[in-house]
Amino acid sequence: MSAHRRWACALVLAYGAPALAQGAPPAPPPLRWGDVAAAIERDPRIAASRSRVRSAEGGLSAARTPPNPELEATAGRGSAREGSASRNEWGLALTIPLEWMARRGPEIDAARATVDEAAAEAQMLRAEVTAELWRLHVRAGYAQAEVETLEATEQQVEALTRLVRRRVEAGEGRPVEVPRVELELERVRNEVAAARAARDGALAQLGAWLGVSIQRVELPASPLPPGSIALPVELARHPRLRAALARAEAARAEATVARRSRIPGVSVGAFYASELDREAVGGRVALELPLWDWKSGRVQRAEATAAAEACRADAEGRALAAALAEAFASCGRARAIADRQQTSILPRAEESARTLERTFQLGETGILDVIDARRVLLQARRELLSSARERDVECGALVLLSGRELP
């Protein structure tokens, strides 16, 4: 066997031989997306949103409850104007307010709209938390895959370095090849160290939100974007728009409350008085006299607020439509780039590396060309991981924005 053939076979074996298994304790199972999704309900932000919904429900219960009647008691000592007669005097008065009856309907409507707003905001917050955890999970998974790719490349370059050294020692290679391949090995080691730091940071960030220590994650299946979305339907049921519409409804109800507050307040009641020379039983009516204040300022403020909230709801719908269109474009762009990287760029880089290895076997090229081909192949693999990560993040954001659940 010729020297070139012998060294070429050694190179092929060095690149193709799997790493020997190291004795190590069994690793914990990787964290799956299903485990992350199950932990979303325990997120403190979700718990806070549930508390806000309960608070709004308490406000609705309060709006439905009529005000309590008032009981007034008086007591004193009475003395006759003439003579020495005296006795204790006392009286009771019961007052039932009635002015709340005119405002009760719109106040209940406003409170109910506030509950709807809080529920929609809770659902919106859940979608935002899910999107954030999805991004962290995907980032950690692809950082982990990048480390594995770089570690495999490091092993290959280490084998190549040993091969080049033996070749130079045997007098079949140029001495200048040794420092060049060692420089490539150090460069790969630096990239491995940086990738490990990025992976550990991503795992720690995800673990901090979940409240657990994470060693590994399992990448979920790439989310498929919705094939066709009826835009008006999707917007109508989106929590962002529902929250804006609920705020507008609450503002309109508050404006109705303000207008009805112009109705003079009325209260009715009864009294009993036990005095020195008589006992009295009767009724009473109290009527507000709107001489100076007809609530014009309150009505103007409430109506302006209602108009502003209606405009904000319209703006929210337009912003949501624009965000959905942008998400469609981002998902499609990222998916196209990832597919092109997978089906066109990476196979060409692999074919180029194989071709240069074959020419190296025939002695028609040097080690620098092999190193350069391997460097291009590594870059193509890392770009594939980067584009796949962006695809999963962008398409996952589109799925959540359209009101659907991630797989």
XYZ file of C-alpha atoms in Angstrom:
407
model
C 0.000 0.000 0.000
C 1.391 3.424 -0.953
C 2.136 6.041 1.691
C -0.614 8.341 0.430
C -3.109 5.480 0.469
C -2.053 4.460 3.997
C -2.359 7.969 5.406
C -5.656 8.516 3.568
C -7.143 5.394 5.110
C -5.981 6.554 8.519
C -7.606 9.936 7.916
C -10.890 8.328 6.908
C -10.826 6.112 9.985
C -10.023 9.104 12.189
C -13.008 11.051 10.873
C -15.380 8.139 10.794
C -14.528 6.265 13.989
C -17.007 6.879 16.807
C -15.775 8.104 20.157
C -15.254 5.400 22.781
C -17.985 5.335 25.398
C -16.854 6.629 28.755
C -18.069 4.994 31.925
C -20.441 7.486 33.545
C -23.551 7.380 35.707
C -26.849 7.475 33.818
C -27.843 11.005 32.929
C -31.240 12.360 34.052
C -33.936 12.331 31.359
C -33.990 15.447 29.198
C -36.584 18.123 29.819
C -39.376 17.915 27.256
C -41.606 20.718 26.073
C -44.583 18.945 27.612
C -42.922 19.294 31.025
C -42.386 23.013 30.414
C -45.988 23.497 29.252
C -47.252 21.709 32.377
C -45.218 24.073 34.556
C -46.708 27.218 32.991
C -49.686 27.159 35.358
C -47.250 27.337 38.298
C -45.559 30.448 36.945
C -45.936 33.350 39.427
C -47.015 35.695 36.648
C -49.895 33.384 35.779
C -50.834 33.129 39.458
C -50.884 36.941 39.688
C -53.204 37.156 36.675
C -55.583 34.675 38.283
C -55.653 36.861 41.389
C -56.534 39.883 39.264
C -59.419 37.953 37.719
C -60.713 37.032 41.183
C -60.407 40.678 42.215
C -62.482 41.749 39.204
C -65.067 39.088 40.041
C -65.234 40.531 43.541
C -65.920 43.943 42.006
C -68.775 42.439 39.976
C -70.252 40.904 43.112
C -70.012 44.278 44.850
C -71.752 46.024 41.946
C -74.643 43.569 42.173
C -75.107 44.129 45.904
C -77.434 47.011 46.872
C -76.243 49.438 49.556
C -77.221 48.745 53.145
C -79.980 50.750 54.807
C -78.979 53.161 57.557
C -80.343 53.012 61.086
C -80.052 56.138 63.189
C -80.671 56.142 66.947
C -80.953 59.159 69.225
C -81.185 59.307 72.977
C -81.435 62.120 75.508
C -83.043 63.474 78.694
C -86.201 65.523 78.332
C -87.667 67.939 80.923
C -91.051 69.635 80.853
C -91.138 73.413 80.382
C -93.462 73.720 83.317
C -93.267 71.491 86.328
C -90.664 69.009 87.349
C -91.531 66.140 85.014
C -88.606 64.606 83.173
C -87.830 61.340 81.432
C -85.467 59.711 78.990
C -86.253 60.364 75.338
C -85.112 58.322 72.382
C -85.787 57.853 68.710
C -85.058 55.528 65.818
C -84.887 56.377 62.129
C -84.422 53.954 59.226
C -83.252 55.270 55.844
C -83.173 53.247 52.616
C -81.194 54.875 49.771
C -82.711 54.570 46.305
C -80.347 56.534 44.072
C -78.295 53.388 43.329
C -81.202 51.894 41.401
C -80.686 54.235 38.449
C -76.980 53.370 38.225
C -77.133 49.669 39.109
C -77.505 48.337 35.544
C -74.572 50.171 33.916
C -72.397 49.653 37.008
C -72.947 45.896 36.699
C -72.169 46.121 32.980
C -68.934 47.987 33.738
C -67.920 45.441 36.375
C -68.709 42.547 34.053
C -66.625 44.137 31.309
C -63.787 44.534 33.794
C -63.971 40.800 34.527
C -63.828 40.071 30.796
C -60.844 42.391 30.460
C -58.996 40.706 33.328
C -59.730 37.248 31.899
C -58.534 38.280 28.428
C -55.386 39.846 29.868
C -54.734 36.655 31.840
C -55.035 34.635 28.656
C -52.796 37.109 26.835
C -50.215 36.915 29.611
C -50.311 33.124 29.450
C -49.589 33.266 25.720
C -46.686 35.671 26.334
C -45.236 33.450 29.080
C -45.617 30.416 26.825
C -43.831 32.225 23.985
C -40.990 33.250 26.277
C -40.531 29.744 27.697
C -40.767 28.286 24.199
C -38.009 30.619 23.034
C -35.813 29.697 26.003
C -36.462 25.975 25.514
C -35.675 26.108 21.794
C -32.599 28.240 22.417
C -31.305 25.769 25.013
C -31.980 22.798 22.739
C -30.141 24.231 19.764
C -27.294 25.492 21.957
C -26.979 21.927 23.184
C -26.976 20.600 19.598
C -24.323 23.149 18.631
C -22.091 21.988 21.474
C -22.469 18.386 20.332
C -21.584 19.353 16.756
C -18.522 21.280 17.871
C -17.396 18.517 20.231
C -17.603 15.995 17.375
C -15.580 18.381 15.200
C -13.035 18.794 17.999
C -12.573 15.022 18.178
C -12.106 14.857 14.412
C -9.561 17.682 14.395
C -7.699 16.077 17.315
C -7.494 12.831 15.333
C -6.370 14.775 12.286
C -3.694 16.530 14.368
C -2.334 13.208 15.612
C -2.367 11.883 12.068
C -0.456 14.873 10.697
C 2.142 14.610 13.466
C 2.761 10.931 12.728
C 2.941 11.705 9.055
C 5.524 14.448 9.591
C 7.511 12.217 11.951
C 7.548 9.534 9.251
C 8.871 12.056 6.756
C 5.779 11.902 4.558
C 4.489 15.391 5.310
C 5.750 18.932 5.560
C 6.615 20.211 9.063
C 4.634 23.405 8.441
C 1.431 21.312 8.449
C 1.739 20.624 12.195
C 1.374 24.201 13.523
C -1.369 24.868 11.010
C -3.490 21.939 12.101
C -2.722 22.692 15.771
C -3.920 26.270 15.215
C -7.146 24.907 13.747
C -7.540 22.644 16.795
C -7.148 25.579 19.202
C -9.665 27.597 17.215
C -12.200 24.780 17.438
C -11.533 24.417 21.172
C -12.281 28.110 21.671
C -15.550 27.714 19.806
C -16.410 24.662 21.918
C -15.785 26.630 25.129
C -17.936 29.538 23.923
C -20.728 27.185 22.846
C -20.667 25.403 26.217
C -20.943 28.722 28.030
C -23.906 29.713 25.839
C -25.555 26.336 26.452
C -25.070 26.532 30.212
C -26.454 30.073 30.243
C -29.526 29.049 28.240
C -30.181 26.049 30.507
C -29.725 28.187 33.618
C -32.083 30.875 32.327
C -34.768 28.310 31.525
C -34.239 26.602 34.879
C -34.534 29.919 36.729
C -38.045 30.490 35.346
C -39.098 26.907 35.980
C -37.518 26.748 39.435
C -35.571 23.541 38.682
C -32.054 22.541 37.708
C -31.850 21.443 34.069
C -29.057 19.311 32.613
C -30.458 18.574 29.162
C -33.492 19.440 27.079
C -35.199 17.584 24.277
C -35.990 19.629 21.210
C -39.693 19.479 20.346
C -41.007 18.977 16.863
C -40.868 22.056 14.698
C -44.231 23.871 14.890
C -46.179 23.862 11.685
C -47.633 27.268 10.804
C -51.399 27.393 10.286
C -52.151 26.618 6.662
C -54.864 29.223 6.310
C -56.161 31.701 8.831
C -59.380 33.635 8.540
C -57.952 36.937 9.682
C -61.171 38.571 11.011
C -62.043 35.422 12.968
C -58.572 35.131 14.445
C -58.530 38.788 15.449
C -61.989 38.685 17.007
C -61.020 35.904 19.401
C -57.519 37.098 20.194
C -57.131 38.033 23.884
C -55.385 41.326 23.097
C -58.346 42.555 21.089
C -60.878 41.091 23.510
C -59.190 42.948 26.374
C -59.269 46.212 24.404
C -62.940 45.722 23.523
C -63.745 44.937 27.160
C -62.033 48.167 28.256
C -64.091 50.090 25.712
C -67.281 48.408 26.941
C -66.439 49.255 30.553
C -65.773 52.876 29.567
C -69.129 53.092 27.782
C -70.874 51.689 30.859
C -69.066 54.223 33.061
C -70.288 56.983 30.754
C -73.858 55.718 31.213
C -73.310 55.711 34.975
C -72.104 59.309 34.786
C -75.155 60.395 32.800
C -77.525 58.656 35.198
C -75.787 60.268 38.139
C -77.601 63.459 37.102
C -80.813 61.956 38.444
C -81.311 63.507 41.894
C -80.600 61.127 44.737
C -83.616 59.896 46.668
C -83.890 58.025 49.948
C -86.927 56.951 51.951
C -87.285 55.886 55.527
C -89.336 55.732 58.686
C -88.870 56.978 62.224
C -90.166 56.460 65.738
C -89.704 59.024 68.493
C -90.512 58.597 72.194
C -90.552 61.990 73.881
C -91.648 63.426 77.217
C -95.119 64.376 76.169
C -95.693 62.371 73.066
C -94.796 59.432 70.866
C -94.429 59.861 67.093
C -94.244 57.446 64.178
C -93.835 58.557 60.596
C -91.994 58.389 57.321
C -89.345 60.478 55.639
C -88.181 61.267 52.125
C -84.831 62.880 51.270
C -84.260 64.396 47.823
C -80.999 65.797 46.506
C -81.263 69.348 45.166
C -78.890 69.701 42.183
C -78.562 73.450 42.385
C -74.869 73.906 41.588
C -73.651 70.552 40.317
C -75.362 68.786 37.426
C -72.409 66.354 37.022
C -71.486 67.932 33.678
C -67.752 67.579 34.260
C -68.058 63.937 35.242
C -70.196 63.173 32.183
C -67.792 64.956 29.856
C -64.811 63.113 31.294
C -66.548 59.707 31.108
C -67.734 60.213 27.532
C -64.278 61.341 26.411
C -62.737 58.285 28.098
C -65.222 56.014 26.333
C -64.386 57.588 22.966
C -60.668 57.195 23.644
C -61.031 53.518 24.589
C -63.046 52.858 21.438
C -60.240 54.398 19.378
C -57.656 52.340 21.281
C -59.609 49.152 20.570
C -59.639 50.016 16.867
C -55.913 50.719 16.962
C -55.299 47.461 18.825
C -57.117 45.525 16.121
C -55.023 47.131 13.400
C -51.785 46.566 15.325
C -52.727 42.936 15.870
C -53.464 42.463 12.174
C -50.086 43.984 11.322
C -48.326 41.773 13.889
C -50.019 38.669 12.512
C -48.996 39.580 8.949
C -45.420 40.184 10.105
C -45.389 36.871 11.984
C -46.550 35.098 8.827
C -43.745 36.686 6.847
C -41.104 35.956 9.511
C -42.153 32.324 9.828
C -42.187 31.823 6.073
C -38.798 33.491 5.658
C -37.186 31.488 8.470
C -38.670 28.227 7.190
C -37.425 28.896 3.648
C -33.913 29.670 4.894
C -33.808 26.553 7.068
C -35.076 24.355 4.231
C -32.520 25.797 1.816
C -29.785 25.279 4.387
C -30.891 21.672 4.879
C -31.480 20.659 1.271
C -28.957 22.712 -0.660
C -26.139 24.327 1.312
C -25.266 21.572 3.798
C -25.228 18.732 1.207
C -22.925 20.790 -1.003
C -20.577 21.459 1.915
C -20.535 17.741 2.735
C -19.884 16.823 -0.873
C -17.058 19.367 -1.062
C -15.454 17.919 2.081
C -15.720 14.368 0.721
C -14.231 15.423 -2.615
C -11.252 17.097 -0.969
C -10.683 14.060 1.226
C -10.599 11.848 -1.878
C -8.145 14.168 -3.597
C -6.073 14.131 -0.414
C -6.039 10.337 -0.631
C -4.560 10.639 -4.101
C -1.994 13.171 -2.926
C -3.364 15.879 -5.151
C -4.179 18.348 -2.357
C -2.726 19.412 0.954
C -3.920 19.288 4.510
C -4.888 22.978 4.437
C -7.517 22.283 1.805
C -8.942 19.495 3.975
C -8.986 21.823 6.987
C -10.687 24.545 4.981
C -13.311 22.112 3.698
C -13.985 20.907 7.233
C -14.236 24.508 8.404
C -16.797 25.288 5.694
C -18.735 22.137 6.620
C -18.763 23.094 10.302
C -19.970 26.584 9.428
C -22.757 25.124 7.298
C -23.850 22.857 10.143
C -23.872 25.742 12.617
C -25.813 27.926 10.186
C -28.334 25.102 9.812
C -28.787 24.971 13.585
C -29.117 28.768 13.742
C -31.687 28.897 10.945
C -33.639 25.983 12.457
C -33.678 27.754 15.813
C -34.992 30.939 14.231
C -37.604 28.933 12.306
C -38.910 27.241 15.446
C -38.997 30.502 17.416
C -40.716 32.510 14.679
C -43.224 29.819 13.722
C -43.933 29.131 17.399
C -44.655 32.832 17.890
C -47.024 32.710 14.905
C -48.873 29.702 16.338
C -49.322 31.453 19.681
C -50.275 34.767 18.071
C -53.003 33.017 16.095
C -54.498 31.692 19.334
C -53.364 28.084 19.005
C -51.361 25.788 21.269
C -47.811 24.651 20.607
C -47.249 20.918 20.050
